[in-house]
Coordinates of C-alpha atoms in Angstrom, one line a residue:
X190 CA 114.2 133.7 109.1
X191 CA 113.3 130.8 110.5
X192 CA 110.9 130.6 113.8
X193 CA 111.4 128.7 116.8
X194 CA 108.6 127.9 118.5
X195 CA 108.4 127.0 122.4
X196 CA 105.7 126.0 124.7
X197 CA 104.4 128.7 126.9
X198 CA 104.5 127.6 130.8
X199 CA 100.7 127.4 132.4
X200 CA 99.1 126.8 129.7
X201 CA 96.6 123.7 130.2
X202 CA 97.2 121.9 127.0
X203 CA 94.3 119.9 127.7
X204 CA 91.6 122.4 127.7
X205 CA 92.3 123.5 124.2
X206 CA 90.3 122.2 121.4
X207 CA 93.4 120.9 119.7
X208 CA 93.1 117.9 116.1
X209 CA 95.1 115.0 116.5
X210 CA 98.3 116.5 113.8
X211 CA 98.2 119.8 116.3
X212 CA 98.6 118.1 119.6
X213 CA 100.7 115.2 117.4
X214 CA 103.2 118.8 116.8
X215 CA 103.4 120.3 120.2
X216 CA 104.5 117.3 121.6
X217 CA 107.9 117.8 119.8
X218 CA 108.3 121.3 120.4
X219 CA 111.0 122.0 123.0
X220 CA 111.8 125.5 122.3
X221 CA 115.1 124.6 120.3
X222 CA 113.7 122.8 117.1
X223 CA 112.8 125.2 114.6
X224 CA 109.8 125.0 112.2
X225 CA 112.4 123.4 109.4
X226 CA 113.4 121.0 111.6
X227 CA 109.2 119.9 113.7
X228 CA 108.8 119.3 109.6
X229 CA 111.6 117.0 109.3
X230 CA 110.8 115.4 112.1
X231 CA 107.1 114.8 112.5
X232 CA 107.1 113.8 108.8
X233 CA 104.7 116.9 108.0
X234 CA 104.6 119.5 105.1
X235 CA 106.2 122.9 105.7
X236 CA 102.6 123.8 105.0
X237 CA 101.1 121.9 107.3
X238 CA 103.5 122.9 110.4
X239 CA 103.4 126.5 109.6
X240 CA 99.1 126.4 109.9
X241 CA 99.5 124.1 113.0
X242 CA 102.0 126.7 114.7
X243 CA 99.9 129.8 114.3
X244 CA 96.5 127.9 115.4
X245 CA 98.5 127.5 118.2
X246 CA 99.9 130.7 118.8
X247 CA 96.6 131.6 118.8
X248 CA 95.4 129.3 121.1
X249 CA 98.2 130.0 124.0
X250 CA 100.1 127.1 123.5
X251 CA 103.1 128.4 121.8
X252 CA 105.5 131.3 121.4
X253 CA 107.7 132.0 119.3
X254 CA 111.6 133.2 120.2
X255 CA 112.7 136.9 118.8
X256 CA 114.7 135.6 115.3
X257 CA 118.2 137.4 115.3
X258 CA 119.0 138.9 112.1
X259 CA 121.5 137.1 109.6
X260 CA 125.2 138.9 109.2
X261 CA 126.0 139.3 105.7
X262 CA 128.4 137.2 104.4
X263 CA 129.3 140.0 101.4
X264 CA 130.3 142.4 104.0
X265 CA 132.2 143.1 107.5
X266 CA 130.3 142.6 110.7
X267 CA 132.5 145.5 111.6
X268 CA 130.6 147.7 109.1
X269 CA 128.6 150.5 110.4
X270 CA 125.6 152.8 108.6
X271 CA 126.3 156.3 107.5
X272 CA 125.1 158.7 109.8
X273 CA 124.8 161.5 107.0
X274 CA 121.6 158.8 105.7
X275 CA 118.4 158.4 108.0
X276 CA 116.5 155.5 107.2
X277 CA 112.7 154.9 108.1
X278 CA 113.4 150.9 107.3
X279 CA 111.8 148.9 110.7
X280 CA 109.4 152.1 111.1
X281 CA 106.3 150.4 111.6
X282 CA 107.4 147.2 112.3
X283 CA 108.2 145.3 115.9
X284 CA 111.2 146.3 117.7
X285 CA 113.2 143.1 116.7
X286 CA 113.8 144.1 113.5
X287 CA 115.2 147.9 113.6
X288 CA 119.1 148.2 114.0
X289 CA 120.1 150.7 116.3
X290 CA 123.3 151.8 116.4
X291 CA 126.5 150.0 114.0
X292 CA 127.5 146.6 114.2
X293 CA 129.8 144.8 116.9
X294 CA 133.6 145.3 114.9
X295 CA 135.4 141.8 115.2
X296 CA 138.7 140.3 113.9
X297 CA 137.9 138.7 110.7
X298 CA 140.2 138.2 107.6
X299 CA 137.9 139.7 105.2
X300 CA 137.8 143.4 105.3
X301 CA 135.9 146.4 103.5
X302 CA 136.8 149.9 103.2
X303 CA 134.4 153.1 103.1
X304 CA 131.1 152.9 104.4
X305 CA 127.7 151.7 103.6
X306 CA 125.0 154.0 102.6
X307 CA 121.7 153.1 104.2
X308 CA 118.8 151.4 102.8
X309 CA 115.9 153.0 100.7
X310 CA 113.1 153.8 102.7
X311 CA 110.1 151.0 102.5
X312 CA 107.3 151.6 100.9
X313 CA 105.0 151.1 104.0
X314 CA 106.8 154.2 105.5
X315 CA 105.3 156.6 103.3
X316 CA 102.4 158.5 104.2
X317 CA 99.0 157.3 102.8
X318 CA 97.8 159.2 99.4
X319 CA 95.4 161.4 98.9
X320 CA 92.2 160.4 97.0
X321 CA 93.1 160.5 93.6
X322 CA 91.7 163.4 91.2
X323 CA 89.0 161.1 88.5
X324 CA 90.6 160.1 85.8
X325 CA 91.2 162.2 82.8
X326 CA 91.0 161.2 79.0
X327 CA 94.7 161.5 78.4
X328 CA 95.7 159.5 81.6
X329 CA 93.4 157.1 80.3
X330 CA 95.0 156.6 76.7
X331 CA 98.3 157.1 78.4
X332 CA 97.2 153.8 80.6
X333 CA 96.4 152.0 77.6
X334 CA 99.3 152.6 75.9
X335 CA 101.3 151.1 78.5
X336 CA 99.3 148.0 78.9
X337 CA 100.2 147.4 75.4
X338 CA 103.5 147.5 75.1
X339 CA 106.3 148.4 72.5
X340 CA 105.8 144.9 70.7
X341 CA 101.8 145.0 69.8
X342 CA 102.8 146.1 66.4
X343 CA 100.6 149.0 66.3
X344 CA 99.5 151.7 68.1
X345 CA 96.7 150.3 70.6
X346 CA 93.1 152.2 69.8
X347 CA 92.5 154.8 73.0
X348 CA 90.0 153.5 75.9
X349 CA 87.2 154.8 76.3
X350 CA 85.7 154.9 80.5
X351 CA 82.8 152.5 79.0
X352 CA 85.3 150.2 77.7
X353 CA 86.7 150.5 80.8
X354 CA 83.8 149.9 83.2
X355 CA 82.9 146.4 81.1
X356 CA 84.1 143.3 82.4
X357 CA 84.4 139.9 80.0
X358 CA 81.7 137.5 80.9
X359 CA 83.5 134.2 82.1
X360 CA 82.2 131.6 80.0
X361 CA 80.0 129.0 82.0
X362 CA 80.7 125.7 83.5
X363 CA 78.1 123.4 83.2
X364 CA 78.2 120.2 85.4
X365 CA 76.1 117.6 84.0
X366 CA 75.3 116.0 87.1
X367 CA 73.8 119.3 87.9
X368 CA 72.0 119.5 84.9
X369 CA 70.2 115.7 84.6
X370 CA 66.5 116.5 84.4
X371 CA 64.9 114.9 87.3
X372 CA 62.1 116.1 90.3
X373 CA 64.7 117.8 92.3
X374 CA 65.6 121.4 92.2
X375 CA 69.4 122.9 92.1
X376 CA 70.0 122.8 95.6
X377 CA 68.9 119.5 96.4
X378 CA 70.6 118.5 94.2
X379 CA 73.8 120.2 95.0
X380 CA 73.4 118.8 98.1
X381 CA 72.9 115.3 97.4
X382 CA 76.0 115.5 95.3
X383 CA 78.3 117.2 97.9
X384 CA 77.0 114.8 100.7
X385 CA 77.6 111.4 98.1
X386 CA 80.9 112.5 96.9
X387 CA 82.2 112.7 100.7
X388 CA 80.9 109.3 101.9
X389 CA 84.5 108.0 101.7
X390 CA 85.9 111.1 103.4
X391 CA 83.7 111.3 106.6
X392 CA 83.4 109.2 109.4
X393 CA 80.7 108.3 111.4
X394 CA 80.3 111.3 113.3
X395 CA 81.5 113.5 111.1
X396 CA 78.9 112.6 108.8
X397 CA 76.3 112.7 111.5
X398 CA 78.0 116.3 112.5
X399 CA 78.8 115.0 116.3
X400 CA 81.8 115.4 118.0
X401 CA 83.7 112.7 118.8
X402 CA 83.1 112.4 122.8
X403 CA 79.2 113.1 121.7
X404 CA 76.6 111.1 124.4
X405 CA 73.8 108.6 122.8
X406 CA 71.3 111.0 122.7
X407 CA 73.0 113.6 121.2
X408 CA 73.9 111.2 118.2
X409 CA 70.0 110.1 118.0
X410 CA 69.1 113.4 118.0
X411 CA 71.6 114.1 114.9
X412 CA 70.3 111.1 113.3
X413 CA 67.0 112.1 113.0
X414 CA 67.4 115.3 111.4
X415 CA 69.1 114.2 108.7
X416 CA 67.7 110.4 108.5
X417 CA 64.4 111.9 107.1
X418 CA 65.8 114.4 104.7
X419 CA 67.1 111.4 103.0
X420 CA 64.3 108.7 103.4
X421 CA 63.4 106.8 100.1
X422 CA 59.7 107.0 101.1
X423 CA 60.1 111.0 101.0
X424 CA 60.6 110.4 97.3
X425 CA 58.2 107.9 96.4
X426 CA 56.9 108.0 92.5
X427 CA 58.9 111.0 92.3
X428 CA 61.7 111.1 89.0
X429 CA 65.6 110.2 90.2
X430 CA 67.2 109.1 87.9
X431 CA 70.9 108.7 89.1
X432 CA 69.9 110.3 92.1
X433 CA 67.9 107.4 93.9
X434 CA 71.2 105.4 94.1
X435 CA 72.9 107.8 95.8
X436 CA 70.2 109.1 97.4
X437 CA 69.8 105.0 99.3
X438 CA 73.5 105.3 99.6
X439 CA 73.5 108.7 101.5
X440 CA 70.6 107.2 103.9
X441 CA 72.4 103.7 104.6
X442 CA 75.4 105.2 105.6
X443 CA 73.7 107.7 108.1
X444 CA 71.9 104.2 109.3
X445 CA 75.0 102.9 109.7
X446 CA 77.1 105.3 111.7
X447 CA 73.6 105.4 114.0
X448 CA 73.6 102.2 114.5
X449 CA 77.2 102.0 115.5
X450 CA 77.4 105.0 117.6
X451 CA 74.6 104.0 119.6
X452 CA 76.2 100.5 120.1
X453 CA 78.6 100.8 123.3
X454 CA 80.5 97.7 121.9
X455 CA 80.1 98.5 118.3
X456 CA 81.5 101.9 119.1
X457 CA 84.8 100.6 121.2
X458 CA 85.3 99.3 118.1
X459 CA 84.8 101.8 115.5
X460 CA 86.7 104.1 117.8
X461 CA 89.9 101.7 117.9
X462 CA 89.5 101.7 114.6
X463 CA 89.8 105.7 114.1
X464 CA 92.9 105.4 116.5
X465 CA 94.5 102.7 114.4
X466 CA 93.8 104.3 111.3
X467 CA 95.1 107.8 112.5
X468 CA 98.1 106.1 114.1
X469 CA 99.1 104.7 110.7
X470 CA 98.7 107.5 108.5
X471 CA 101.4 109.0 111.1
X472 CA 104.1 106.3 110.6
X473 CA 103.7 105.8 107.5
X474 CA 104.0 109.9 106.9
X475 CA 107.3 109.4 109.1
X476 CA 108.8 106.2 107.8
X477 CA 107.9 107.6 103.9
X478 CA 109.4 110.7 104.8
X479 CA 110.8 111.9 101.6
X480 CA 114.9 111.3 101.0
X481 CA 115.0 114.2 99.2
X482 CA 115.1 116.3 102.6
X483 CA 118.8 114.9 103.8
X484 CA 120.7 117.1 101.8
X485 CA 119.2 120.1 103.3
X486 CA 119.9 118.5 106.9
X487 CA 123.5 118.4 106.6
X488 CA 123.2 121.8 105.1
X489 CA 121.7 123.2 107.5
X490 CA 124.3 121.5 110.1
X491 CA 127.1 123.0 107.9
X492 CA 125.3 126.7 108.3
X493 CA 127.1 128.8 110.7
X494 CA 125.0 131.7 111.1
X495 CA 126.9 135.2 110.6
X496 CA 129.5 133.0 109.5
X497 CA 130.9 132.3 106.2
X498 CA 134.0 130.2 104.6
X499 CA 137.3 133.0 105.1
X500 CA 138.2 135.1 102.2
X501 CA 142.4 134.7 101.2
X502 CA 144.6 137.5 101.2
X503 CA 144.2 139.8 97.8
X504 CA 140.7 138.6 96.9
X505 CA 138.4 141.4 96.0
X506 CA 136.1 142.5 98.6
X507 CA 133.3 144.5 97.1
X508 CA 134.7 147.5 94.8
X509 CA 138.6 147.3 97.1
X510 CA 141.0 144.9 97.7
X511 CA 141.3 143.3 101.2
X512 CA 143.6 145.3 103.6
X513 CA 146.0 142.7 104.5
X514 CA 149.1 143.6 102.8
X515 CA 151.3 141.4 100.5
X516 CA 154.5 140.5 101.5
X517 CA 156.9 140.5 99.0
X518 CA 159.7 138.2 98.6
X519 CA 162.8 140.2 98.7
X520 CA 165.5 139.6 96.1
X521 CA 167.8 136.7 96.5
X522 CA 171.3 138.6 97.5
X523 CA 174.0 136.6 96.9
X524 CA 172.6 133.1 96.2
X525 CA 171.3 133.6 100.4
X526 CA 167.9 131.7 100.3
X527 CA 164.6 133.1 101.8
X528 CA 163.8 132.6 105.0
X529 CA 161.6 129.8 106.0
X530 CA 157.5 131.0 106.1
X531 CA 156.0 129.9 109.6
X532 CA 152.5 128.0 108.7
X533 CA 149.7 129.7 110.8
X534 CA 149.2 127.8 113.8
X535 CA 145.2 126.1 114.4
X536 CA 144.5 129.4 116.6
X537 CA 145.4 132.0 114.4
X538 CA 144.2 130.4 111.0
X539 CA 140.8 131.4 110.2
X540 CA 140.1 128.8 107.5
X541 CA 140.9 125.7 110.7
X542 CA 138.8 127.8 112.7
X543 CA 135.7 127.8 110.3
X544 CA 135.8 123.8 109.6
X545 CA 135.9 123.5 113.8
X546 CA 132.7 125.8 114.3
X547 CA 130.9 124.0 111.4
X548 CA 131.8 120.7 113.0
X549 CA 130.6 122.0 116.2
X550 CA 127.3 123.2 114.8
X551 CA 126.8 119.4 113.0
X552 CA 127.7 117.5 116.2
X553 CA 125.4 119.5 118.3
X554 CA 122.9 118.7 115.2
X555 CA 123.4 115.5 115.8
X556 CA 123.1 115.6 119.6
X557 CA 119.8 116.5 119.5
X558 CA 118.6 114.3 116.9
X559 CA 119.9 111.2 118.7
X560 CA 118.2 112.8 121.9
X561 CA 114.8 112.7 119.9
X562 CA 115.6 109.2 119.2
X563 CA 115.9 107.7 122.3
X564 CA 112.9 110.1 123.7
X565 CA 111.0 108.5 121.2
X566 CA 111.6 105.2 121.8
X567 CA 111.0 105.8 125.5
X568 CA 107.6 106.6 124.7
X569 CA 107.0 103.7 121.7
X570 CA 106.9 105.7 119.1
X571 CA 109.0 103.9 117.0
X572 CA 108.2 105.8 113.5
X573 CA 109.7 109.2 115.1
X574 CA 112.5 107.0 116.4
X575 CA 113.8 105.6 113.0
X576 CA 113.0 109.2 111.1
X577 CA 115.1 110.5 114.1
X578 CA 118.0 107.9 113.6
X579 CA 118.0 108.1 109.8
X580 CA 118.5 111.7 110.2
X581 CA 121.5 111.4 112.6
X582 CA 122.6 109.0 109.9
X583 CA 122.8 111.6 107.2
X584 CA 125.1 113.8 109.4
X585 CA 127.3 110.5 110.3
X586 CA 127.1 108.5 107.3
X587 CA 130.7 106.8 108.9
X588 CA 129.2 105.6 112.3
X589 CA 128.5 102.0 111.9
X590 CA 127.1 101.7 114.8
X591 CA 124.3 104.1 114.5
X592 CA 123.6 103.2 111.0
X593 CA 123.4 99.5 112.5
X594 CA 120.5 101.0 115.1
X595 CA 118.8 103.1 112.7
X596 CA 117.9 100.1 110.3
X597 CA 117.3 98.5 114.1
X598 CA 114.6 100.9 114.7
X599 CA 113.5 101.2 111.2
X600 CA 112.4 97.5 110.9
X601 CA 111.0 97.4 114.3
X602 CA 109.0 100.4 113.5
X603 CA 107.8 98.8 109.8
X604 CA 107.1 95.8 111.7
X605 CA 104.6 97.8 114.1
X606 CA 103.0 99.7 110.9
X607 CA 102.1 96.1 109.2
X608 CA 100.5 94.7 112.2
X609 CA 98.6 98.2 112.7
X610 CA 97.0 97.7 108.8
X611 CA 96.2 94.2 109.3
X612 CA 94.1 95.2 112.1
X613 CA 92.9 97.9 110.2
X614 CA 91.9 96.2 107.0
X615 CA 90.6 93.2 109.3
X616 CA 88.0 95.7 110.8
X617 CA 87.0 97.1 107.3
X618 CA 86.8 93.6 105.6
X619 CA 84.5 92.7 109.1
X620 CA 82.2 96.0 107.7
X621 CA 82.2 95.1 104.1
X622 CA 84.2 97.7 102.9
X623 CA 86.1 95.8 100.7
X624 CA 88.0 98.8 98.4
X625 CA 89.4 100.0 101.8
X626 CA 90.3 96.4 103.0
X627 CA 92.1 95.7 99.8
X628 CA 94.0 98.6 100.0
X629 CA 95.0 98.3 104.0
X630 CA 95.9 94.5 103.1
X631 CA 98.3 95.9 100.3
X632 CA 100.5 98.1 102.9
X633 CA 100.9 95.2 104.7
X634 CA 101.9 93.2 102.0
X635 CA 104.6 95.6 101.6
X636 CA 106.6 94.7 104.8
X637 CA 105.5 91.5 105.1
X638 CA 106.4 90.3 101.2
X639 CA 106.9 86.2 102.4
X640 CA 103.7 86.0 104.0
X641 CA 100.9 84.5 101.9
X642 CA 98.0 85.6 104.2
X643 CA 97.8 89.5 103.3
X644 CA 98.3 88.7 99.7
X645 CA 95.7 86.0 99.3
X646 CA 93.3 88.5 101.6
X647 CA 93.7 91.2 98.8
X648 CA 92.8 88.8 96.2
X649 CA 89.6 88.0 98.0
X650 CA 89.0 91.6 99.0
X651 CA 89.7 92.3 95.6
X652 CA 87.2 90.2 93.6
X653 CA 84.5 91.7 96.1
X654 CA 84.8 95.2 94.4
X655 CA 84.3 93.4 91.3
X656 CA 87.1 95.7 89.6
X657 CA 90.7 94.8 88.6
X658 CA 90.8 91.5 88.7
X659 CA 93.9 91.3 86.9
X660 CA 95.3 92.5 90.2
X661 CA 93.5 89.8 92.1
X662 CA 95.1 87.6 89.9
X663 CA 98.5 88.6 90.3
X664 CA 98.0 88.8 94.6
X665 CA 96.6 85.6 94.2
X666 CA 99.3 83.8 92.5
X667 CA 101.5 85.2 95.0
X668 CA 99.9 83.6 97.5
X669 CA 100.0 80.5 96.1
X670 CA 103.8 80.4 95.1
X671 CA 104.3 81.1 99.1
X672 CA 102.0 78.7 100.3
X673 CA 101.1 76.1 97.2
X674 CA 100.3 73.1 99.7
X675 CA 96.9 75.5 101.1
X676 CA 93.5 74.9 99.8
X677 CA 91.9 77.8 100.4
X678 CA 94.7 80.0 98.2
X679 CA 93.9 77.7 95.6
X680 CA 90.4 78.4 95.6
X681 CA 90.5 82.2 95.6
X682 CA 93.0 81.6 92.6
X683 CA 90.3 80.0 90.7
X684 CA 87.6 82.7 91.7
X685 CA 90.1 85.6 90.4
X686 CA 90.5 83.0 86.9
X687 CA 86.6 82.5 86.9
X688 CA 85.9 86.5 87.2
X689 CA 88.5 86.9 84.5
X690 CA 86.9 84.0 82.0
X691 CA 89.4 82.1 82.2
X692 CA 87.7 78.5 83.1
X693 CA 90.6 76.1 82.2
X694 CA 92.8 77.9 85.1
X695 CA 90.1 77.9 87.2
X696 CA 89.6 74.1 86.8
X697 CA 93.1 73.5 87.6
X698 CA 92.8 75.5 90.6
X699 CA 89.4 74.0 91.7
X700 CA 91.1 70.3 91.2
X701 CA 94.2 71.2 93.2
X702 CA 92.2 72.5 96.0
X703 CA 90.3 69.7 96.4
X704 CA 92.8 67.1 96.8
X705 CA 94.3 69.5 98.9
X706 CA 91.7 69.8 101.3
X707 CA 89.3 66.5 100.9
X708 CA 87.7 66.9 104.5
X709 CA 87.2 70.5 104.2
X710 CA 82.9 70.9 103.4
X711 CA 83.7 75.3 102.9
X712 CA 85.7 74.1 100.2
X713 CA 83.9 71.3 98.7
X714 CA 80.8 74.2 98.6
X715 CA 82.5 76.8 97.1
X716 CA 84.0 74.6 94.1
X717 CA 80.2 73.1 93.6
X718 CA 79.1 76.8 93.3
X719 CA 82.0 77.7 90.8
X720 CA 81.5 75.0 88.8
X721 CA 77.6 75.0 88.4
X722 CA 78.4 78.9 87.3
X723 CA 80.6 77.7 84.6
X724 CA 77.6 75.5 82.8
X725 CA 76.9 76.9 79.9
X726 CA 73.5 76.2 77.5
X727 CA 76.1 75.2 75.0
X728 CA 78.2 73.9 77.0
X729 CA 80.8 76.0 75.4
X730 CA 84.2 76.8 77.0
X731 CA 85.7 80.8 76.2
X732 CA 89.3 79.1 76.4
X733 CA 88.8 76.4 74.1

C-alpha cells in the first residue's frame, strides 16, 4: 500500500534543518499525492522520495494518512470470516490493519458461496522460544546433511563443532595506492587518498567542513586547521612519490575555497553559482524524466480500488459457479418465435458502470495533474510545469490542445535550462575548470543545436583538458559549418587540428582566419604562436 503523505499544520518549516531535494519535496505535498505520484512528479527515484519522506516524518513536517486496505478482486466484498477460526493476524501491529468484524455485503455480479476460513496465524504472534538445549552430535550431522542436499552425489562427511566454529579467511584486497612505498604511514595515506578522490565532489565549504551560512571567521578558522595538515613545507625532503601531486592539489583547493569564502564578492558569486548548478540538476531530473513511467500513470488512473472488471454470468468463481441462474430458452412451440431479450439499461449493467468509475478515476487524475501545472507555472518553475503537462498528456493523448501547451511549456522550460548551463559553464570556464566547463557547454548545445557559440566554447574548453581532442574536433567543425564567415571559430579549429597533428588542416584554418579577421591583433598573435610551434628542426611535416 501506497502512503500519502500530508503536511502537518504548525509546523515551522523553516526552522528545520531541511537539504535542498527535502524542502524541493514538501513543497509538492498536498496531502492527496501519494509517494508514487511526488516521484513522478518531482522527477526523483522511489528511493529517494521514500528516504526524503521519513527524514521528514521524523522531523514534524509530515504525516502520513491511515492506508485502507485493498478488496480482493478474487473474492466477494460481501464475504465474511468464519467465526469457528480465531486469528492472531494484526496482533501486534497498529490498529489500521486488524479487521474487525465481516465485510460491508454489496450488490455485485460476481458471487461466492461458503465461507472463508481465516488466515494462518503470523509468525510474529508466537511467543518467543526458549533458549535452545547445546547442540548435540546427531542434530549436528542431521544439519549437515541438509545443507547438502539430495544432489551432492554422496553422502556429505558429518561436522564436527571445530569445523563448525572455523570461518574461511576472505582473501585480501590489496590497493596499490595503498601499498606504494613512500614516507607516509597507512592512515595518512588513506586519508590523502579519500580527501583527493572527492575534490570534484565537494564544494567549497564542504571541503572546508562549514556550513553554508558559515561567518568569515568561522571559515578562517576551518582553514587553518586543515591548510597546515596539508602544507608542502610539512613534507620537505621527505619521499612522495605520487603523493606530492595530490598532496599540492589537496592544499590549492583548500586555498581556494578560503580565498573565495572570505571574498564577500567572490562569494555572491560562488554562491549563485551553487544555486544555478542545483537548480539545473532539478530540471534537467524533471525534463529527463524517464518515458518509461507513462504506462504506469494511466494504469494507475485505470485502478479503481476494491474494484475490478465484472465477471459474466456462468464464469467460475473460485471452486462454484456464479449464482445468477441461466435462463433457458424455451422450446419453439409451433414455429412462435422467442420473445425479444431487453438489453440492460446503463444503470443496471455492471460492465457500463465499471468503464464510468474508471473514467471518473482518470479525469480526476487528470484534474490534478493539470492543477500542478498551472501551480507551477504560477511560481516559474517551468520543469515541474512541462513534467506536469506531459503527464496529463499520457492520460489525454486526444486533446490537441493540451498536447499543443505541453510542448508550449516544454520548450519554454528547455529554453530556461540552456541559459541556466551557459551561466554555469561561463562561471567554471571564469575559474579554470575546464572538464566542468566543457561538459556544462555540451547541455547547452543540446537545446540550442544552431548556435555556434556553445559549440565552439566546448572546443576551446576542450583542448584545455588536453584529452579528446577528437571531440574538440568534431564541436569545432560544428561551429564553423554554423558560423564559417567568424575568425575566431576558425582559429580554435586549427588549435583542435594542431593538438591532433594534423598541420595541413590547421594551415587552412589559420589562413582562413586571417583573411577573415585582418584587423583583429588576438588573432594575428595566436596564428604567430601556432605557427612558430609547428617549426620543426627538419622542417618536416607529419601529413606529408
Amino acid at each position: 500500500m501506497m502512503r500519502v503523505p500530508r503536511p502537518v499544520p504548525g509546523c515551522d518549516i523553516k526552522s528545520l534543518p531541511l537539504r535542498p531535494d527535502e524542502a524541493y519535496l514538501l513543497s509538492r505535498i498536498d496531502g492527496v499525492v501519494s509517494e508514487r505520484e511526488l516521484s513522478l512528479i518531482t522527477g526523483l527515484s522511489q528511493a529517494e522520495v521514500t528516504t526524503a519522506l521519513d527524514r521528514l516524518f521524523v522531523l514534524g513536517a509530515v504525516d502520513f494518512n491511515e492506508p485502507t486496505a485493498p478488496v480482493s478482486r478474487r473474492a466477494h466484498p460481501s464475504v465474511a470470516p468464519s467465526s469457528g477460526a480465531a486469528s492472531t493476524r494484526g496482533t501486534e501491529g497498529p490498529s489500521s490493519r486488524t479487521f474487525e468484524g465481516g465485510f460491508r455485503a454489496g450488490p455485485s455480479s460476481r458471487r461466492f458461496e461458503g465461507t472463508v476460513d481465516a488466515p494462518p496465524a503470523s509468525r510474529r504472534s508466537f511467543e518467543p522460544l526458549a533458549d535452545l538445549p547445546p547442540p548435540t552430535r546427531r542434530s549436528i550431522e542431521l544439519s549437515a546433511e541438509r545443507r547438502s542436499g539430495p544432489d551432492t552425489g554422496g553422502d556429505a562427511p558429518p561436522a564436527t563443532r571445530r569445523a563448525i566454529d572455523l570461518t574461511v579467511e576472505q582473501p585480501r584486497i590489496v590497493d596499490p595506492e595503498l601499498e606504494e612505498p613512500v614516507d607516509l604511514d597507512h592512515a595518512k595515506k588513506k586519508r590523502v587518498l579519500e580527501l583527493y578522490d572527492a575534490l570534484d565532489e565537494r564544494n567549497h565549504y564542504e571541503l572546508l567542513g562549514v556550513s553554508i551560512d558559515a561567518d568569515k571567521k568561522q571559515i578562517k578558522s576551518a582553514y587553518w586547521v586543515l591548510a597546515p595538515e596539508f602544507h608542502p613545507d610539512k613534507y620537505f625532503r621527505k619521499k612522495l612519490g605520487t603523493y606530492k601531486q595530490r598532496i599540492e592539489a589537496i592544499f590549492d583547493r583548500l586555498t581556494l575555497a578560503h580565498d573565495v569564502l572570505t571574498s564577500k564578492q567572490r562569494r555572491a558569486e560562488y554562491d549563485a553559482y551553487l544555486e544555478q548548478t542545483r537548480r539545473n540538476r532539478t530540471m534537467a531530473a524533471l525534463l529527463e524524466h524517464d518515458p518509461m513511467d507513462i504506462p504506469a500513470v494511466v494504469a494507475a488512473a485505470e485502478d479503481v480500488p476494491g474494484s475490478g472488471p465484472p465477471t459474466s454470468p456462468g464464469r467460475l468463481v473460485g471452486a462454484k459457479l456464479a449464482s445468477t441462474p441461466i435462463r433457458r430458452t424455451p422450446p419453439d412451440v409451433a414455429g412462435a418465435s422467442p420473445p425479444p431479450t431487453t438489453p440492460p439499461s446503463p444503470a443496471t449493467d455492471p460492465f457500463r458502470r465499471f468503464d464510468a468509475t474508471r473514467n471518473e478515476a482518470r479525469r480526476l487524475q487528470l484534474d490534478r495533474y493539470v492543477l500542478a501545472a498551472k501551480v507551477a507555472l504560477e511560481r516559474r518553475d517551468l520543469a515541474a510545469a512541462a513534467n506536469a503537462y506531459r503527464l496529463a498528456v499520457a492520460l489525454t493523448p486526444e486533446d490537441e490542445a493540451l498536447a499543443r501547451k505541453a510542448i508550449e511549456i516544454q520548450q519554454q522550460a528547455a529554453a530556461e535550462l540552456a541559459e541556466g548551463f551557459l551561466r554555469q559553464a561561463e562561471y567554471e570556464a571564469s575559474q579554470g575548470r575546464w572538464s566542468e566547463a566543457a561538459m556544462s557547454f555540451a547541455n547547452v548545445c543540446k537545446t540550442r543545436g544552431d548556435d555556434p557559440r556553445p559549440h565552439e566554447r566546448v572546443a576551446f574548453c576542450t583542448l584545455k583538458t588536453g584529452q579528446n581532442n577528437r571531440r574538440a574536433i568534431d564541436f569545432a567543425r560544428r561551429a564553423v559549418k554554423l558560423a564559417p564567415g567568424v575568425g575566431e571559430y576558425r582559429l580554435t579549429l586549427a588549435r583542435a587540428y594542431m593538438a591532433a597533428g594534423l598541420e595541413t588542416s590547421a594551415r587552412v584554418e589559420m589562413e582562413r582566419a586571417a583573411e577573415l579577421s585582418p584587423n583583429d591583433a588576438r588573432i594575428r598573435e595566436a596564428i604567430a604562436q601556432l605557427r612558430a610551434q609547428m617549426k620543426k628542426p627538419d622542417g618536416a611535416d607529419p601529413e606529408k
